[in-house]
Coordinates of C-alpha atoms and ligand atoms in Angstrom, one line a residue:
M1 CA 17.9 81.5 -104.8
A2 CA 15.1 82.7 -102.4
K3 CA 15.2 81.4 -98.9
T4 CA 13.4 78.2 -98.0
I5 CA 13.7 77.5 -94.3
V6 CA 12.4 74.6 -92.3
V7 CA 11.5 75.1 -88.6
I8 CA 11.9 72.0 -86.4
G9 CA 11.2 71.2 -82.8
A10 CA 14.4 69.7 -81.3
Q11 CA 12.8 67.9 -78.3
W12 CA 9.4 66.3 -77.6
G13 CA 7.3 69.2 -78.8
D14 CA 5.9 72.5 -77.5
E15 CA 9.3 74.2 -77.8
G16 CA 7.6 77.4 -79.0
K17 CA 7.5 76.7 -82.7
G18 CA 4.4 78.8 -83.1
K19 CA 5.9 81.9 -81.6
I20 CA 9.0 81.7 -83.7
V21 CA 7.2 80.9 -87.0
D22 CA 4.9 83.9 -86.4
L23 CA 8.0 86.1 -85.8
L24 CA 9.7 84.9 -89.0
A25 CA 6.5 84.8 -91.2
E26 CA 6.6 88.5 -91.8
R27 CA 9.8 88.0 -93.8
F28 CA 8.4 85.1 -96.0
D29 CA 5.8 84.9 -98.8
I30 CA 4.4 81.5 -98.0
V31 CA 4.1 79.5 -94.8
V32 CA 3.6 75.7 -94.9
R33 CA 2.6 72.8 -92.6
Y34 CA 3.8 69.5 -94.1
Q35 CA 3.0 66.7 -91.6
G36 CA 0.8 65.9 -88.6
G37 CA -2.6 67.2 -88.1
H38 CA -4.6 68.8 -85.3
N39 CA -2.5 66.9 -82.7
A40 CA -0.3 70.1 -82.9
G41 CA -1.1 73.1 -80.8
H42 CA 1.0 76.2 -81.7
S43 CA 0.5 79.3 -79.7
V44 CA 1.0 82.8 -80.9
Q45 CA 0.7 86.0 -78.9
V46 CA 0.5 89.4 -80.5
G47 CA 0.0 92.2 -78.0
D48 CA -2.9 91.1 -75.8
R49 CA -4.3 88.8 -78.6
S50 CA -3.6 85.0 -78.3
F51 CA -4.1 82.5 -81.1
V52 CA -3.8 78.7 -81.0
L53 CA -3.2 77.0 -84.4
H54 CA -3.7 73.3 -84.8
L55 CA -3.9 72.7 -88.6
L56 CA -3.2 76.1 -90.1
P57 CA 0.4 77.4 -90.3
S58 CA 1.2 80.0 -87.7
G59 CA 1.8 82.5 -90.6
I60 CA -2.0 82.8 -90.9
V61 CA -1.9 85.5 -88.3
H62 CA 0.0 87.8 -90.7
P63 CA -2.5 89.3 -93.3
G64 CA -1.5 88.6 -96.9
K65 CA 0.7 85.6 -96.3
T66 CA -0.3 82.5 -98.3
C67 CA -0.6 79.4 -96.1
V68 CA -0.3 75.8 -97.4
L69 CA -1.4 72.5 -95.8
G70 CA 0.9 70.0 -97.5
N71 CA 0.4 66.5 -98.8
G72 CA 2.1 65.0 -95.7
M73 CA -0.7 66.2 -93.4
V74 CA -3.7 64.3 -92.2
I75 CA -6.7 66.6 -92.1
D76 CA -9.9 66.4 -90.1
P77 CA -12.2 68.7 -92.1
K78 CA -14.4 69.3 -89.0
A79 CA -11.4 70.5 -87.0
F80 CA -10.3 72.6 -90.0
F81 CA -13.6 74.5 -90.1
Q82 CA -13.8 74.9 -86.3
E83 CA -10.3 76.4 -86.3
A84 CA -11.1 78.6 -89.3
E85 CA -14.3 79.9 -87.6
R86 CA -12.5 80.7 -84.4
L87 CA -9.8 82.6 -86.3
M88 CA -12.3 84.5 -88.3
E89 CA -14.0 85.6 -85.1
Q90 CA -10.6 86.9 -84.1
G91 CA -10.4 88.9 -87.3
V92 CA -8.1 86.6 -89.2
E93 CA -9.0 85.9 -92.8
V94 CA -9.2 82.2 -93.7
S95 CA -10.2 82.0 -97.3
P96 CA -9.3 79.9 -100.4
S97 CA -7.4 82.9 -101.8
R98 CA -4.8 82.5 -99.1
V99 CA -5.2 79.0 -97.8
K100 CA -4.4 76.0 -100.0
I101 CA -4.9 72.4 -99.0
S102 CA -3.0 69.7 -100.8
S103 CA -5.2 67.4 -103.0
R104 CA -2.9 64.6 -101.8
A105 CA -3.4 65.2 -98.0
H106 CA -5.2 62.4 -96.3
L107 CA -8.5 62.8 -94.4
I108 CA -9.1 61.9 -90.8
L109 CA -12.6 60.3 -90.6
P110 CA -14.7 59.6 -87.5
Y111 CA -13.6 55.9 -87.5
H112 CA -10.0 57.0 -87.2
R113 CA -10.8 58.8 -83.9
A114 CA -12.7 55.7 -82.6
L115 CA -9.7 53.5 -83.6
D116 CA -7.3 55.8 -81.8
H117 CA -9.3 55.2 -78.6
T118 CA -9.5 51.4 -79.0
S119 CA -5.8 51.2 -79.9
E120 CA -4.9 53.0 -76.7
E121 CA -7.3 50.9 -74.6
R122 CA -5.8 47.7 -76.1
L123 CA -2.3 48.8 -75.2
G124 CA -3.3 49.4 -71.5
N125 CA -0.2 50.1 -69.5
E126 CA 1.9 50.4 -72.6
K127 CA -0.3 53.1 -74.2
V128 CA 1.3 55.9 -76.1
G129 CA -0.8 58.7 -74.6
T130 CA -1.9 60.0 -78.0
T131 CA -4.0 63.1 -78.4
L132 CA -6.9 60.8 -79.5
R133 CA -7.4 62.8 -82.7
G134 CA -7.2 59.8 -85.0
I135 CA -3.7 60.7 -86.3
G136 CA -2.1 57.2 -86.1
P137 CA -5.0 55.3 -87.7
A138 CA -5.3 57.9 -90.5
Y139 CA -1.6 57.4 -91.3
E140 CA -2.0 53.6 -91.0
D141 CA -4.7 53.8 -93.8
K142 CA -2.4 56.0 -95.9
V143 CA 0.5 53.6 -95.7
G144 CA -1.9 50.7 -96.1
R145 CA -3.2 52.2 -99.4
R146 CA -6.7 52.5 -98.1
G147 CA -6.7 56.2 -97.2
I148 CA -9.0 58.8 -98.6
R149 CA -7.3 61.9 -99.9
T150 CA -9.0 65.3 -100.1
A151 CA -9.3 65.0 -103.9
D152 CA -10.7 61.5 -103.7
A153 CA -13.4 62.7 -101.3
L154 CA -14.7 65.1 -104.0
V155 CA -15.9 62.2 -106.1
P156 CA -19.1 61.0 -104.2
D157 CA -18.9 57.4 -105.5
V158 CA -15.3 57.0 -104.5
L159 CA -15.9 58.6 -101.0
R160 CA -18.9 56.3 -100.4
S161 CA -17.2 53.1 -101.5
R162 CA -14.0 53.7 -99.5
I163 CA -15.9 54.6 -96.4
E164 CA -18.0 51.4 -96.7
R165 CA -15.0 49.2 -97.3
N166 CA -12.8 50.8 -94.6
L167 CA -15.7 50.9 -92.0
E168 CA -16.3 47.2 -92.4
D169 CA -12.9 46.5 -90.9
A170 CA -12.9 49.4 -88.5
N171 CA -16.3 48.4 -87.0
R172 CA -15.0 44.8 -86.4
I173 CA -12.2 46.2 -84.2
I174 CA -14.3 48.9 -82.6
M175 CA -17.1 46.4 -81.6
A176 CA -14.6 43.8 -80.4
Y177 CA -13.4 46.3 -77.8
G178 CA -16.9 47.3 -76.7
G179 CA -17.2 50.5 -78.8
Q180 CA -20.3 51.7 -80.7
K181 CA -20.8 50.5 -84.3
L182 CA -20.4 53.5 -86.7
S183 CA -22.8 54.0 -89.6
A184 CA -21.4 54.4 -93.2
D185 CA -24.4 56.4 -94.2
E186 CA -24.0 58.9 -91.4
I187 CA -20.2 59.2 -92.0
F188 CA -20.8 59.6 -95.8
S189 CA -23.4 62.3 -95.3
E190 CA -21.3 64.3 -92.9
M191 CA -18.0 63.9 -94.8
S192 CA -19.5 64.7 -98.2
Q193 CA -20.9 68.0 -96.9
L194 CA -17.6 68.9 -95.2
T195 CA -15.5 68.0 -98.2
E196 CA -17.7 70.0 -100.5
R197 CA -17.1 73.0 -98.3
L198 CA -13.4 72.1 -98.4
S199 CA -13.2 71.9 -102.2
P200 CA -12.4 75.6 -102.9
F201 CA -9.3 75.2 -100.7
I202 CA -8.0 72.1 -102.4
A203 CA -5.1 72.5 -104.9
D204 CA -2.0 70.8 -106.3
T205 CA 0.2 72.4 -103.7
T206 CA 3.3 70.5 -104.8
H207 CA 3.2 72.2 -108.2
Y208 CA 2.2 75.5 -106.5
L209 CA 5.2 75.4 -104.2
N210 CA 7.8 74.4 -106.8
V211 CA 6.6 77.1 -109.2
A212 CA 6.6 79.6 -106.3
A213 CA 10.2 78.6 -105.4
T214 CA 11.3 79.0 -109.1
Q215 CA 9.7 82.4 -109.2
G216 CA 11.9 83.5 -106.2
K217 CA 9.2 83.4 -103.5
S218 CA 10.5 82.7 -100.0
I219 CA 9.0 79.7 -98.2
L220 CA 8.8 79.0 -94.4
L221 CA 8.1 75.3 -93.5
E222 CA 6.6 74.9 -90.1
G223 CA 7.3 71.5 -88.5
A224 CA 4.8 70.1 -86.0
Q225 CA 5.6 67.8 -83.1
A226 CA 9.3 67.3 -82.8
T227 CA 12.4 65.3 -83.5
L228 CA 12.1 62.8 -80.7
L229 CA 8.5 62.1 -81.7
D230 CA 9.5 61.2 -85.3
V231 CA 8.2 57.8 -86.4
D232 CA 11.7 56.7 -87.6
H233 CA 14.1 58.7 -85.5
G234 CA 12.2 59.3 -82.2
T235 CA 11.7 57.3 -79.1
Y236 CA 9.7 54.6 -80.9
P237 CA 7.1 53.4 -80.1
F238 CA 6.3 56.4 -78.0
V239 CA 6.2 58.7 -81.1
T240 CA 3.7 60.2 -83.4
S241 CA 3.0 58.6 -86.8
S242 CA 4.7 61.1 -89.2
S243 CA 8.2 62.2 -90.2
T244 CA 8.7 65.3 -88.0
I245 CA 12.4 65.8 -88.9
A246 CA 13.7 68.2 -91.6
G247 CA 13.6 65.4 -94.2
G248 CA 9.8 65.2 -93.7
A249 CA 9.5 68.7 -95.1
I250 CA 10.6 67.4 -98.5
I251 CA 8.3 64.4 -98.5
G252 CA 5.4 66.3 -97.0
T253 CA 5.5 69.1 -99.7
G254 CA 7.1 67.6 -102.8
L255 CA 9.6 70.5 -102.8
A256 CA 12.9 69.2 -104.2
P257 CA 15.5 68.7 -101.5
N258 CA 17.9 71.2 -103.1
R259 CA 15.4 74.0 -102.5
L260 CA 16.0 74.0 -98.7
T261 CA 18.4 76.8 -97.8
G262 CA 18.4 76.4 -94.0
V263 CA 17.1 74.5 -91.0
L264 CA 16.1 76.2 -87.7
G265 CA 16.0 74.2 -84.6
I266 CA 13.6 75.3 -81.8
V267 CA 15.0 74.4 -78.5
R268 CA 13.5 75.1 -75.0
T269 CA 15.8 76.0 -72.1
Y270 CA 14.4 72.9 -70.4
T271 CA 12.4 69.9 -71.6
T272 CA 8.8 68.8 -71.5
R273 CA 7.0 65.8 -72.8
V274 CA 3.2 65.1 -73.1
G275 CA 2.1 61.5 -73.1
E276 CA 4.1 58.4 -72.2
G277 CA 7.6 57.3 -73.1
P278 CA 11.2 57.6 -71.9
F279 CA 12.3 61.0 -70.5
P280 CA 15.6 60.7 -68.7
T281 CA 15.8 64.2 -67.3
E282 CA 12.2 64.3 -66.0
M283 CA 11.9 66.0 -62.6
L284 CA 10.5 63.2 -60.5
E285 CA 10.3 62.2 -56.8
G286 CA 12.9 64.5 -55.1
E287 CA 12.4 67.1 -57.9
A288 CA 8.6 67.0 -58.2
E289 CA 8.4 70.5 -56.6
M290 CA 10.8 71.9 -59.2
G291 CA 8.8 70.2 -61.9
Q292 CA 5.6 71.9 -60.6
L293 CA 7.4 75.3 -60.4
I294 CA 8.5 75.0 -64.1
R295 CA 5.0 73.8 -65.1
E296 CA 3.4 76.8 -63.5
R297 CA 6.0 79.4 -64.6
G298 CA 6.1 78.0 -68.1
R299 CA 2.3 77.4 -68.3
E300 CA 3.1 73.8 -69.3
Y301 CA -0.3 72.5 -70.1
G302 CA -1.1 71.1 -73.6
A303 CA -2.4 73.7 -76.1
S304 CA -4.4 70.9 -77.8
T305 CA -5.5 68.6 -74.9
G306 CA -4.9 70.7 -71.8
R307 CA -2.9 67.8 -70.3
P308 CA -0.2 68.8 -67.8
R309 CA 3.2 68.5 -69.5
R310 CA 5.9 66.4 -67.8
C311 CA 8.8 68.7 -67.1
G312 CA 12.5 68.0 -67.0
W313 CA 16.0 69.5 -67.3
F314 CA 17.7 70.4 -70.6
D315 CA 19.0 67.3 -72.3
A316 CA 22.1 68.1 -74.4
F317 CA 22.5 64.4 -75.5
A318 CA 19.0 64.5 -77.0
T319 CA 19.4 68.0 -78.5
R320 CA 22.8 67.1 -80.1
Y321 CA 21.1 64.1 -81.7
A322 CA 18.4 66.4 -83.0
A323 CA 21.1 68.8 -84.4
E324 CA 22.8 65.9 -86.1
I325 CA 19.8 64.4 -87.9
N326 CA 18.2 67.8 -88.8
G327 CA 21.4 69.7 -89.6
F328 CA 20.4 72.8 -87.7
S329 CA 21.9 76.0 -89.3
S330 CA 20.8 78.0 -86.3
V331 CA 18.9 77.5 -83.0
A332 CA 16.1 79.6 -81.5
L333 CA 16.3 79.1 -77.7
T334 CA 13.0 79.7 -76.0
K335 CA 11.5 80.3 -72.6
L336 CA 14.7 81.6 -70.9
D337 CA 12.5 83.7 -68.6
V338 CA 10.8 80.6 -67.1
L339 CA 14.1 79.8 -65.4
D340 CA 14.4 83.3 -63.7
A341 CA 13.3 81.9 -60.3
L342 CA 15.9 79.1 -60.0
D343 CA 19.0 79.2 -57.7
E344 CA 20.7 76.5 -59.7
I345 CA 20.1 74.9 -63.1
K346 CA 21.0 71.4 -64.1
V347 CA 21.9 70.4 -67.7
C348 CA 22.2 66.8 -68.8
V349 CA 25.5 66.7 -70.7
G350 CA 25.4 62.9 -71.4
Y351 CA 24.3 59.6 -70.1
K352 CA 26.1 57.0 -67.9
V353 CA 26.0 54.0 -70.2
D354 CA 28.6 51.4 -71.1
E355 CA 30.2 52.6 -74.3
Q356 CA 30.2 49.1 -75.8
E357 CA 26.6 48.6 -75.0
L358 CA 25.8 52.0 -76.5
D359 CA 27.3 51.0 -79.8
S360 CA 25.1 47.9 -80.1
L361 CA 21.9 49.7 -79.2
P362 CA 20.0 50.5 -82.4
S363 CA 18.0 53.6 -81.4
V364 CA 17.8 56.6 -79.3
S365 CA 14.7 55.1 -77.7
Q366 CA 16.6 52.2 -76.2
E367 CA 19.5 54.3 -75.2
M368 CA 17.2 56.6 -73.3
R369 CA 15.3 53.8 -71.6
R370 CA 18.5 52.8 -69.8
A371 CA 19.9 56.3 -69.5
E372 CA 21.1 57.8 -66.3
P373 CA 21.9 61.5 -66.9
I374 CA 25.2 63.1 -66.1
Y375 CA 24.5 66.6 -64.9
A376 CA 26.4 69.8 -65.0
R377 CA 25.2 72.5 -62.5
L378 CA 25.0 76.1 -63.5
P379 CA 24.2 79.1 -61.3
G380 CA 20.8 80.7 -61.8
W381 CA 20.4 84.5 -62.2
K382 CA 17.5 85.1 -59.8
S383 CA 16.3 88.2 -61.7
S384 CA 13.7 88.9 -64.4
T385 CA 14.7 88.4 -68.0
L386 CA 11.1 88.7 -69.2
G387 CA 10.8 90.8 -72.3
T388 CA 14.6 91.4 -72.6
T389 CA 15.5 92.3 -76.2
E390 CA 19.3 92.7 -76.1
M391 CA 21.8 90.0 -75.3
N392 CA 23.9 92.5 -73.3
A393 CA 21.0 93.3 -71.1
L394 CA 20.8 89.7 -69.8
P395 CA 22.3 88.9 -66.4
P396 CA 25.8 87.4 -66.9
E397 CA 24.6 84.0 -65.5
A398 CA 21.8 83.9 -68.1
R399 CA 24.2 84.7 -70.9
R400 CA 26.5 82.0 -69.6
Y401 CA 23.7 79.5 -69.6
V402 CA 22.8 80.4 -73.2
E403 CA 26.5 80.1 -74.3
F404 CA 26.8 76.8 -72.4
L405 CA 23.8 75.3 -74.2
S406 CA 25.1 76.5 -77.6
A407 CA 28.5 74.8 -76.9
Q408 CA 26.7 71.6 -75.8
I409 CA 24.5 71.5 -78.9
G410 CA 27.3 72.5 -81.2
V411 CA 25.1 75.1 -83.0
E412 CA 25.0 78.9 -82.9
I413 CA 22.1 80.5 -81.0
G414 CA 20.4 82.9 -83.5
L415 CA 17.6 84.0 -81.2
V416 CA 16.7 83.9 -77.5
S417 CA 13.0 84.1 -76.6
T418 CA 12.3 85.9 -73.3
G419 CA 8.5 85.8 -73.2
P420 CA 5.5 84.6 -75.2
E421 CA 4.8 87.9 -77.0
R422 CA 6.2 88.5 -80.5
S423 CA 8.4 91.4 -79.3
Q424 CA 9.9 89.6 -76.3
T425 CA 12.8 88.3 -78.3
I426 CA 16.6 88.8 -78.6
V427 CA 17.8 88.4 -82.2
V428 CA 21.5 87.8 -82.7
Q429 CA 22.1 89.9 -85.9
D430 CA 25.3 88.1 -86.7
S431 CA 23.8 84.6 -87.1
A432 CA 22.1 82.6 -89.9
L433 CA 18.8 83.4 -88.3
G434 CA 19.6 87.1 -88.0
R435 CA 20.4 87.2 -91.7
W436 CA 17.2 85.4 -92.6
M437 CA 15.3 88.1 -90.7
A438 CA 17.3 90.9 -92.3
E439 CA 16.7 89.7 -95.9
Ligands
GDP501 P1 4.7 74.8 -80.1 O1 3.8 73.6 -80.1 O2 6.1 74.4 -80.3 O3 4.3 75.9 -81.0 O4 4.6 75.4 -78.6 P2 3.3 75.6 -77.8 O5 2.6 76.8 -78.3 O6 2.5 74.4 -77.6 O7 3.9 75.9 -76.3 C1 4.7 76.9 -76.0 C2 4.1 77.9 -75.0 O8 5.1 78.7 -74.5 C3 3.0 78.8 -75.5 O9 2.1 79.0 -74.5 C4 3.8 80.0 -75.9 O10 3.0 81.2 -75.8 C5 4.8 80.1 -74.8 N1 6.1 80.7 -75.1 C6 6.8 80.7 -76.2 N2 8.0 81.3 -76.0 C7 8.0 81.7 -74.8 C8 9.0 82.3 -74.0 O11 10.1 82.7 -74.4 N3 8.7 82.6 -72.6 C9 7.5 82.2 -72.1 N4 7.3 82.5 -70.8 N5 6.6 81.6 -72.8 C10 6.8 81.3 -74.1
IMO502 P1 3.2 70.4 -81.1 O1 3.3 70.6 -82.6 C1 3.7 67.6 -77.9 C2 2.5 63.4 -78.7 C3 1.3 62.9 -77.9 C4 1.7 61.4 -77.8 C5 2.4 61.2 -79.1 C6 1.5 60.5 -80.2 O2 2.3 71.3 -80.4 O3 4.6 70.4 -80.5 P2 -0.5 61.4 -81.6 O4 -1.9 62.0 -81.2 O5 0.3 62.3 -82.5 O6 -0.6 60.0 -82.2 O7 0.3 61.2 -80.2 O8 2.8 62.4 -79.6 N1 2.2 64.7 -79.4 C7 2.7 65.9 -79.0 N2 3.4 66.3 -77.9 N3 3.5 68.5 -78.8 C8 2.8 68.1 -79.9 O9 2.6 68.9 -81.0 C9 2.3 66.8 -80.1 N4 1.6 66.1 -81.0 C10 1.6 64.8 -80.6 O10 1.2 63.5 -76.6 O11 2.7 61.3 -76.8
MG503 MG1 2.3 72.7 -78.9

């Protein structure tokens, strides 16, 4: 059976999924996104060229690879064409011959963006801190059975009647919160033009992927967001609105579950979070300077929204949980070089909570809200690891840090990333990931 590997963020996003998917894509035939939308920002650096992918899989940078936007995604057609145009200016081909969008993927319409704003305003102090891209409201319509799928939008009467019906309700909410009433005619006119341009890209990607798998094509599934942002398994309600875990790849593509041959977890050597919600190891108060140092060294500013990312220490409790629910076969550990300047590195190995209380708490979200981290302290290496390509060339303290994290997570480390560029990578040949790369 050909390999079908799913790549999953193990923390709260921005672990470096884009870099690793780009690196792996060369060894795969098809690269697929299966959930989320342009809330994602995946950065790829090849030599001195930088790319940021929002809707398109990071495999797009490799000529000749087929890219699929699966049924589990929510797609803003305007954002799709903006991204496609930017990539084409950078010399990347984005054409229907290599990009397929599922006929079952749902559209993000202008009223979804407006509703994302009103929803956040209504929540006030309890807001989620969304990317304001309309992601949540589009998924609400999908589950509420009022959504508009890409294929529906190609039938003008269907598009118009659904816009009119949905906008009636949306406008009530938007105007009640002081927003501007939206016009169904304007939205119809804009969307019908955009979806017509989209039509050559639209395909039955479920059938396409299952046939490809049967024919022995290798498939790389690129998760967006991350485990702790999963709508079921994350730190609810401070989550995104899709299934970001490995199981989501099945639902979001229609590939049969027994097609999956491996799960790769992307884990950063420290943690960041954008938006609100619990974050036990966040560097606050006494550690604000350390947080700032990491933010600057790691360039921790959102690839989609430019927001400064909250920074914190590595959380082994959270990452073990991610390993458990995703079943990581291997882990790619990213951004080791960012820690080069530190004298000492803290790792949260667990939380101080009453065991009995823990048993009765239903979700990682509540556990984290009450959590007080227990820290191990490891010595830093105070020398540059930037661009290192061999494990043996790492300072002993850095190697120890990598081994310590692997033991804490309970999963092998198949790759260590030592810089943003494709080649700034250590691959552990004798690992599941090493074997996927050799095949
Ligand atoms: P994603 O959303 O998981 O794809 O991650 P982002 O692209 O949003 O954020 C990761 C950032 O870290 C990007 O700017 C990458 O270029 C960068 N990056 C990835 N791996 C490394 C690494 O090993 N070292 C450093 N210094 N930067 C990295
Ligand atoms: P990548 O794929 C980090 C966060 C938002 C907010 C919450 C809900 O680049 O790792 P949404 O707009 O999805 O309704 O916002 O999820 N969020 C991300 N955080 N990386 C991302 O994507 C994210 N996508 C959404 O900040 O807290
Ligand atoms: Mg990102």
